[in-house]
PDB file of C-alpha atoms in Angstrom:
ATOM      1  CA  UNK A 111     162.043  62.611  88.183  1.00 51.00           C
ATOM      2  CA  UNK A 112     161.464  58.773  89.174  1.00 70.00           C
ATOM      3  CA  UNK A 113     160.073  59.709  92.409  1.00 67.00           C
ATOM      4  CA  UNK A 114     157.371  62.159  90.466  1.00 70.00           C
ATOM      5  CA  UNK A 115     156.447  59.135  88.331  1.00 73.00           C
ATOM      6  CA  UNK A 116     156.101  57.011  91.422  1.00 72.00           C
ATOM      7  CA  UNK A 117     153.819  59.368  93.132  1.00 69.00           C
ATOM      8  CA  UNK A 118     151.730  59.751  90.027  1.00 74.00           C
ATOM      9  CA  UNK A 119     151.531  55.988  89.421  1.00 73.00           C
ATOM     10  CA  UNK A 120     150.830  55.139  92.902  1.00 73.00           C
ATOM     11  CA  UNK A 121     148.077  58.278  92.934  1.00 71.00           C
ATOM     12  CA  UNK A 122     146.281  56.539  89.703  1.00 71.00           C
ATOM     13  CA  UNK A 123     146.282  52.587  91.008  1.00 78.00           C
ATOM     14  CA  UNK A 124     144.898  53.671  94.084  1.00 77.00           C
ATOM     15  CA  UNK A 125     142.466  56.478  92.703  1.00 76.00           C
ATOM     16  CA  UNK A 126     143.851  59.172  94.577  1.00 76.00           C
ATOM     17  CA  UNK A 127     144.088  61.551  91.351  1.00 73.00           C
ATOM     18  CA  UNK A 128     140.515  60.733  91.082  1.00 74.00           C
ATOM     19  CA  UNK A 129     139.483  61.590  94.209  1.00 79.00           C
ATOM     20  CA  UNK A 130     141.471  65.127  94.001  1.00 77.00           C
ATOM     21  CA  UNK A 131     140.182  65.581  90.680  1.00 76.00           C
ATOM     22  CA  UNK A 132     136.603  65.216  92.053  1.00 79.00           C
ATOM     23  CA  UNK A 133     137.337  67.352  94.825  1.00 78.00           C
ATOM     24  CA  UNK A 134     138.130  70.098  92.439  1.00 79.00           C
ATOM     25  CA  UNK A 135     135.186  70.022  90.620  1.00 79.00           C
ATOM     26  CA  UNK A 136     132.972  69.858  93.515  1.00 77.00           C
ATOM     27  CA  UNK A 137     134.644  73.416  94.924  1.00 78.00           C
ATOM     28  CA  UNK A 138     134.626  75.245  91.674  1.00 77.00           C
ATOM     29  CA  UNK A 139     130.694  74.114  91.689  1.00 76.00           C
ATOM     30  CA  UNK A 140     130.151  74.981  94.877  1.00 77.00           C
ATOM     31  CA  UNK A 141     132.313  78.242  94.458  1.00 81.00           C
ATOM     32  CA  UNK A 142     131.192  79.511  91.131  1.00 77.00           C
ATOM     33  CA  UNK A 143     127.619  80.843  92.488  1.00 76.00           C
ATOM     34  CA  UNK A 144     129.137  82.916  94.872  1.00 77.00           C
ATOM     35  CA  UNK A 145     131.611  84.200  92.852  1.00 76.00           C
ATOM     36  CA  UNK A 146     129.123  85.079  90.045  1.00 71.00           C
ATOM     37  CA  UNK A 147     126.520  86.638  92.834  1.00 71.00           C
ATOM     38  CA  UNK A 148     129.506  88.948  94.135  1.00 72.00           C
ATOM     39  CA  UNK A 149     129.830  90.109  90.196  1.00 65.00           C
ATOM     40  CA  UNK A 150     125.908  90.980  90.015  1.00 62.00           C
ATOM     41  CA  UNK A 151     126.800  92.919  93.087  1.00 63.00           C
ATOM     42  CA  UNK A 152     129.336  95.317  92.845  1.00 63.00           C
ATOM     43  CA  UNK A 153     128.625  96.906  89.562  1.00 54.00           C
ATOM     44  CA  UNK A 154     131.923  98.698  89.174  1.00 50.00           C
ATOM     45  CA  UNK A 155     133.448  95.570  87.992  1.00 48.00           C
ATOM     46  CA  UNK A 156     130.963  95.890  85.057  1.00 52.00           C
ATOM     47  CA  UNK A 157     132.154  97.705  82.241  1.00 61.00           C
ATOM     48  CA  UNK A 158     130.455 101.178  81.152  1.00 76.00           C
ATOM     49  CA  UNK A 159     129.206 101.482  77.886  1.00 80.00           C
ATOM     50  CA  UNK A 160     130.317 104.745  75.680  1.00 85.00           C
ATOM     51  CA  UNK A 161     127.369 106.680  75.946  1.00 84.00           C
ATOM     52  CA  UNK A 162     125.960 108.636  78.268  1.00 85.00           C
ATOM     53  CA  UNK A 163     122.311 107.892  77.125  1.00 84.00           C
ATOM     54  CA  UNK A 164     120.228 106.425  79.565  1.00 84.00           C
ATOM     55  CA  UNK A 165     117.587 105.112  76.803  1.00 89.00           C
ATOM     56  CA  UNK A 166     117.142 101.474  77.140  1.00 90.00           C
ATOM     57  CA  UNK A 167     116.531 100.988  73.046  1.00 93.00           C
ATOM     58  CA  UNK A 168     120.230 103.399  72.810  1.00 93.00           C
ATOM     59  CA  UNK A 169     121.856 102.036  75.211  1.00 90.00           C
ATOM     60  CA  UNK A 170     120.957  98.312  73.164  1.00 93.00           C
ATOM     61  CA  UNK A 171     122.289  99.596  70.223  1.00 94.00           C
ATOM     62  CA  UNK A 172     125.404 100.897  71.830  1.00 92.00           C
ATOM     63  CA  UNK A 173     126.040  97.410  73.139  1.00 90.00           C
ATOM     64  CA  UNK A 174     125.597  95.708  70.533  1.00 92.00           C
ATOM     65  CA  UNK A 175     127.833  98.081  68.196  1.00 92.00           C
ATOM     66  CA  UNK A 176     130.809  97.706  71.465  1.00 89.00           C
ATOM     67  CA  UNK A 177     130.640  93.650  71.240  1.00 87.00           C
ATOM     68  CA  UNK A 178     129.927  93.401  67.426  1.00 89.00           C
ATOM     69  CA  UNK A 179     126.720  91.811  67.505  1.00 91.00           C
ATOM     70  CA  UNK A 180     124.717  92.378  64.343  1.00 93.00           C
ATOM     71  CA  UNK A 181     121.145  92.079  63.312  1.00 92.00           C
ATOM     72  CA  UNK A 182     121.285  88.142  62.409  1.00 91.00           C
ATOM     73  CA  UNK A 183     123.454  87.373  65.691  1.00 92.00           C
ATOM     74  CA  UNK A 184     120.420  89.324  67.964  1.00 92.00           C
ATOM     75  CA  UNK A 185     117.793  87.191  66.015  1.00 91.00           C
ATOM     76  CA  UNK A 186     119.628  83.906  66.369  1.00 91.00           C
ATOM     77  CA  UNK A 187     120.253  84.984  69.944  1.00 91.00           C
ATOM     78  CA  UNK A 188     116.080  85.718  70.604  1.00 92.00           C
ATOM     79  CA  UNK A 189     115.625  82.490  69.465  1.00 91.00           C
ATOM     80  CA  UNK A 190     117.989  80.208  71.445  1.00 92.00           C
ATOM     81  CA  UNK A 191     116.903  82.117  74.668  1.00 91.00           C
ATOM     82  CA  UNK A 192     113.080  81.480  73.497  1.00 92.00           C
ATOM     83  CA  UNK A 193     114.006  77.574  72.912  1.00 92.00           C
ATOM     84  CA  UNK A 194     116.163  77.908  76.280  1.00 92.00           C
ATOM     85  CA  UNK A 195     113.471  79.503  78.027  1.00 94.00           C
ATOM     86  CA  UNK A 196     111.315  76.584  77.241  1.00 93.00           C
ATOM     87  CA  UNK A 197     113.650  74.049  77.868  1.00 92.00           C
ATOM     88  CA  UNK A 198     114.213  74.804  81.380  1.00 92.00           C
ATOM     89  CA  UNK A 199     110.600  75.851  82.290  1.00 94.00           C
ATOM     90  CA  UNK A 200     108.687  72.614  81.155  1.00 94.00           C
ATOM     91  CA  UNK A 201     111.372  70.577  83.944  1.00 94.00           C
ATOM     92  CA  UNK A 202     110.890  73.264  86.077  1.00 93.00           C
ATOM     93  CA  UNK A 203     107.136  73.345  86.530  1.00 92.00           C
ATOM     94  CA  UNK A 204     106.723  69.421  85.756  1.00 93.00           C
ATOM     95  CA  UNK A 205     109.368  68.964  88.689  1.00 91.00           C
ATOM     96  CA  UNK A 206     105.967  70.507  91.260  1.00 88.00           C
ATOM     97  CA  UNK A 207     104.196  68.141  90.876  1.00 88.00           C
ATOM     98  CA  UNK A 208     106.432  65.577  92.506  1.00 88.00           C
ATOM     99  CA  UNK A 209     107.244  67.714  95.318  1.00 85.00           C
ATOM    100  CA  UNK A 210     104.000  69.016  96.356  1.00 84.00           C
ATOM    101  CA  UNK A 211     102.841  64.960  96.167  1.00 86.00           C
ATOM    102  CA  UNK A 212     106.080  64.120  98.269  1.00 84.00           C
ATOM    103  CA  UNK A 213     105.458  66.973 100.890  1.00 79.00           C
ATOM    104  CA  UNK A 214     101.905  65.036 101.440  1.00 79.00           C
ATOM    105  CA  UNK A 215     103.383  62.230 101.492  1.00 79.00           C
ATOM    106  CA  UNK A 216     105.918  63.387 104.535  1.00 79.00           C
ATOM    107  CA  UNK A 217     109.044  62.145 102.857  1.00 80.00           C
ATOM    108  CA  UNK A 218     110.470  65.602 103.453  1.00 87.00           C
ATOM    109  CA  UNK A 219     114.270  64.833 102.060  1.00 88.00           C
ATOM    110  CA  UNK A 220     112.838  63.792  98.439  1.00 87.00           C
ATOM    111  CA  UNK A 221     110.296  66.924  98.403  1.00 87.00           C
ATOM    112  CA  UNK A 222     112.796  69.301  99.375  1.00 89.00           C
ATOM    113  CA  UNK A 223     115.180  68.018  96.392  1.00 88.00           C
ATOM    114  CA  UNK A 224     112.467  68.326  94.318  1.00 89.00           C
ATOM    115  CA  UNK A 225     111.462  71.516  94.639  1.00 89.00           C
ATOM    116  CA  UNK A 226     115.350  72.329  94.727  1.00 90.00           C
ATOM    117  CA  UNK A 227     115.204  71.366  91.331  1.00 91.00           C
ATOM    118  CA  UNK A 228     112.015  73.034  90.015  1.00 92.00           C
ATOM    119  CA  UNK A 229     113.667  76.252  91.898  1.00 91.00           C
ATOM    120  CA  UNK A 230     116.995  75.876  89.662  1.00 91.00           C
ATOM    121  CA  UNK A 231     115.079  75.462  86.491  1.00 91.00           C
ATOM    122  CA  UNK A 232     112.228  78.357  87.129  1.00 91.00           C
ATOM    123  CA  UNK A 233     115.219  80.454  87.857  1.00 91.00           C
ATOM    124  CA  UNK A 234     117.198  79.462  84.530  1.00 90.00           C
ATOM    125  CA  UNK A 235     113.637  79.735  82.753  1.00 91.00           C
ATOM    126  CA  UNK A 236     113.441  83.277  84.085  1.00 90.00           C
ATOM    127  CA  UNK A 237     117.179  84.461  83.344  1.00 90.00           C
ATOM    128  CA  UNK A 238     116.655  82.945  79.493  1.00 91.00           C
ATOM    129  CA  UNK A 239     113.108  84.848  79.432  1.00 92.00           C
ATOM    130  CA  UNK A 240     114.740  88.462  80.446  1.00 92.00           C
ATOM    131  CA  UNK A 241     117.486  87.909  77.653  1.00 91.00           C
ATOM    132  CA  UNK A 242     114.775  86.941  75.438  1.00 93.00           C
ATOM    133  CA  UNK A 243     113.112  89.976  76.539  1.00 93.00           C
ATOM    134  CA  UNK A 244     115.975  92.491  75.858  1.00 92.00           C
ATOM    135  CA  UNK A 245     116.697  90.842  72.829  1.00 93.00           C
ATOM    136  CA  UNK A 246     113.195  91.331  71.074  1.00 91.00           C
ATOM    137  CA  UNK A 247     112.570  95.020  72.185  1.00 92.00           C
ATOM    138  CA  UNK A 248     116.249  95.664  71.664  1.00 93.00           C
ATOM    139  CA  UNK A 249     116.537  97.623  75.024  1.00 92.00           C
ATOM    140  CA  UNK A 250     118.715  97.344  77.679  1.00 90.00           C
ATOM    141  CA  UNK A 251     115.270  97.458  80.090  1.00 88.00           C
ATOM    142  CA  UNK A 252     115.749  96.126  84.075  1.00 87.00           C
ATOM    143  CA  UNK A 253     114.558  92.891  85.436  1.00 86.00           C
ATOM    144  CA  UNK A 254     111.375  94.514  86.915  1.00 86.00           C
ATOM    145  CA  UNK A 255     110.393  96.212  83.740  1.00 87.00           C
ATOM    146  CA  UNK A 256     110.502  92.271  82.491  1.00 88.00           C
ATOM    147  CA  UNK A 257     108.787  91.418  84.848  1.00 88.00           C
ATOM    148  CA  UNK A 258     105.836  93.558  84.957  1.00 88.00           C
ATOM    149  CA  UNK A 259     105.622  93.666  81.120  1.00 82.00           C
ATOM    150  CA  UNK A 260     101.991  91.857  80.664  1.00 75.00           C
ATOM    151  CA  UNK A 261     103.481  89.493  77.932  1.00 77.00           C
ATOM    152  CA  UNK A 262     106.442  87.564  80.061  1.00 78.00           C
ATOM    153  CA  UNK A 263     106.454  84.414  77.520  1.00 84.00           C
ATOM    154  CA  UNK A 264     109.501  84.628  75.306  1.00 87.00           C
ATOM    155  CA  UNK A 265     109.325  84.656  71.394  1.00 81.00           C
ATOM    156  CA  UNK A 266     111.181  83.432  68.531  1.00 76.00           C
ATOM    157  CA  UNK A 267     111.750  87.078  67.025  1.00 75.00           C
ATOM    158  CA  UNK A 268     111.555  90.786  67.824  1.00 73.00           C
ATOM    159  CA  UNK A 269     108.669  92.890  68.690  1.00 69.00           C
ATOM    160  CA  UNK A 270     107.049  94.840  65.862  1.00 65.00           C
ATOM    161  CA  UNK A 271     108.301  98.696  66.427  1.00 60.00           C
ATOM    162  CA  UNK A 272     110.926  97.170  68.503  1.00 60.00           C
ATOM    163  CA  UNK A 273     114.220  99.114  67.795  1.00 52.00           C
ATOM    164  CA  UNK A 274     112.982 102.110  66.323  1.00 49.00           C
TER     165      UNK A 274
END
């Protein structure tokens, strides 16, 4: 038991546990995409909803009844993924600007980080916009339906005739 307290005193003076700790973190970051890209992948890990429907405003309602989600939760819901849609897209397209002007500018490193950046937060922009989506015409539609819809912009409640 001494020896154990040794080891962890001498692994805090010297910042060891801080190090490891760091370490950690930096492989469940680095991990976490892939592991979350392999999920979107193999859809048999997904559950199945009870219903055999294949009608995107159905299929909504079936979901919603299967996680208890009512009618106030899927409004609060359409409007944090509005405000969250917003949030990320204003970064992402101000973030551009600095690497397009960086690119001229040759420094290469600092344009590629930038538009790194304006990448991450078009793509959380998008993800928050499809939820958004689903949420206000209370269907289960696909990303490409989303994204040929002509009205992509999120909103802060449902559709009219949305649901019915």
């Amino acid at each position: 038991m001494r020896k154990e307290n040794i080891k962890s005193a001498a692994a805090f003076i010297t910042g060891v546990d801080d190090i490891i700790a760091i370490f950690w973190s930096v492989k469940r970051t680095l991990i976490r995409p892939f592991v979350r890209f392999g999920n979107m992948v193999r859809p048999e890990q997904i559950s199945k909803l009870p219903t055999e429907s294949t009608d995107p405003r159905e299929r909504f309602e079936v979901a919603a009844r299967t996680y208890s989600v009512n009618d106030a939760e899927i409004e609060r819901r359409t409007r944090l993924s509005a405000w969250l849609f917003w949030l990320s897209a204003v970064p992402g397209i101000a973030f551009l600007w600095p690497a397009v002007s960086m690119l001229g500018d040759h420094d290469i490193i600092d344009a590629i980080s930038a538009a790194c950046a304006a990448v991450i937060c078009i793509m959380l922009a998008l993800r928050n916009g499809f939820a958004n989506y689903q949420f206000r015409t209370r269907a289960l539609m696909s990303f490409g339906d989303y994204m040929n819809d002509a009205n992509l912009l999120p909103k802060l409640t449902k559709e009219k005739g949305a649901g019915k």
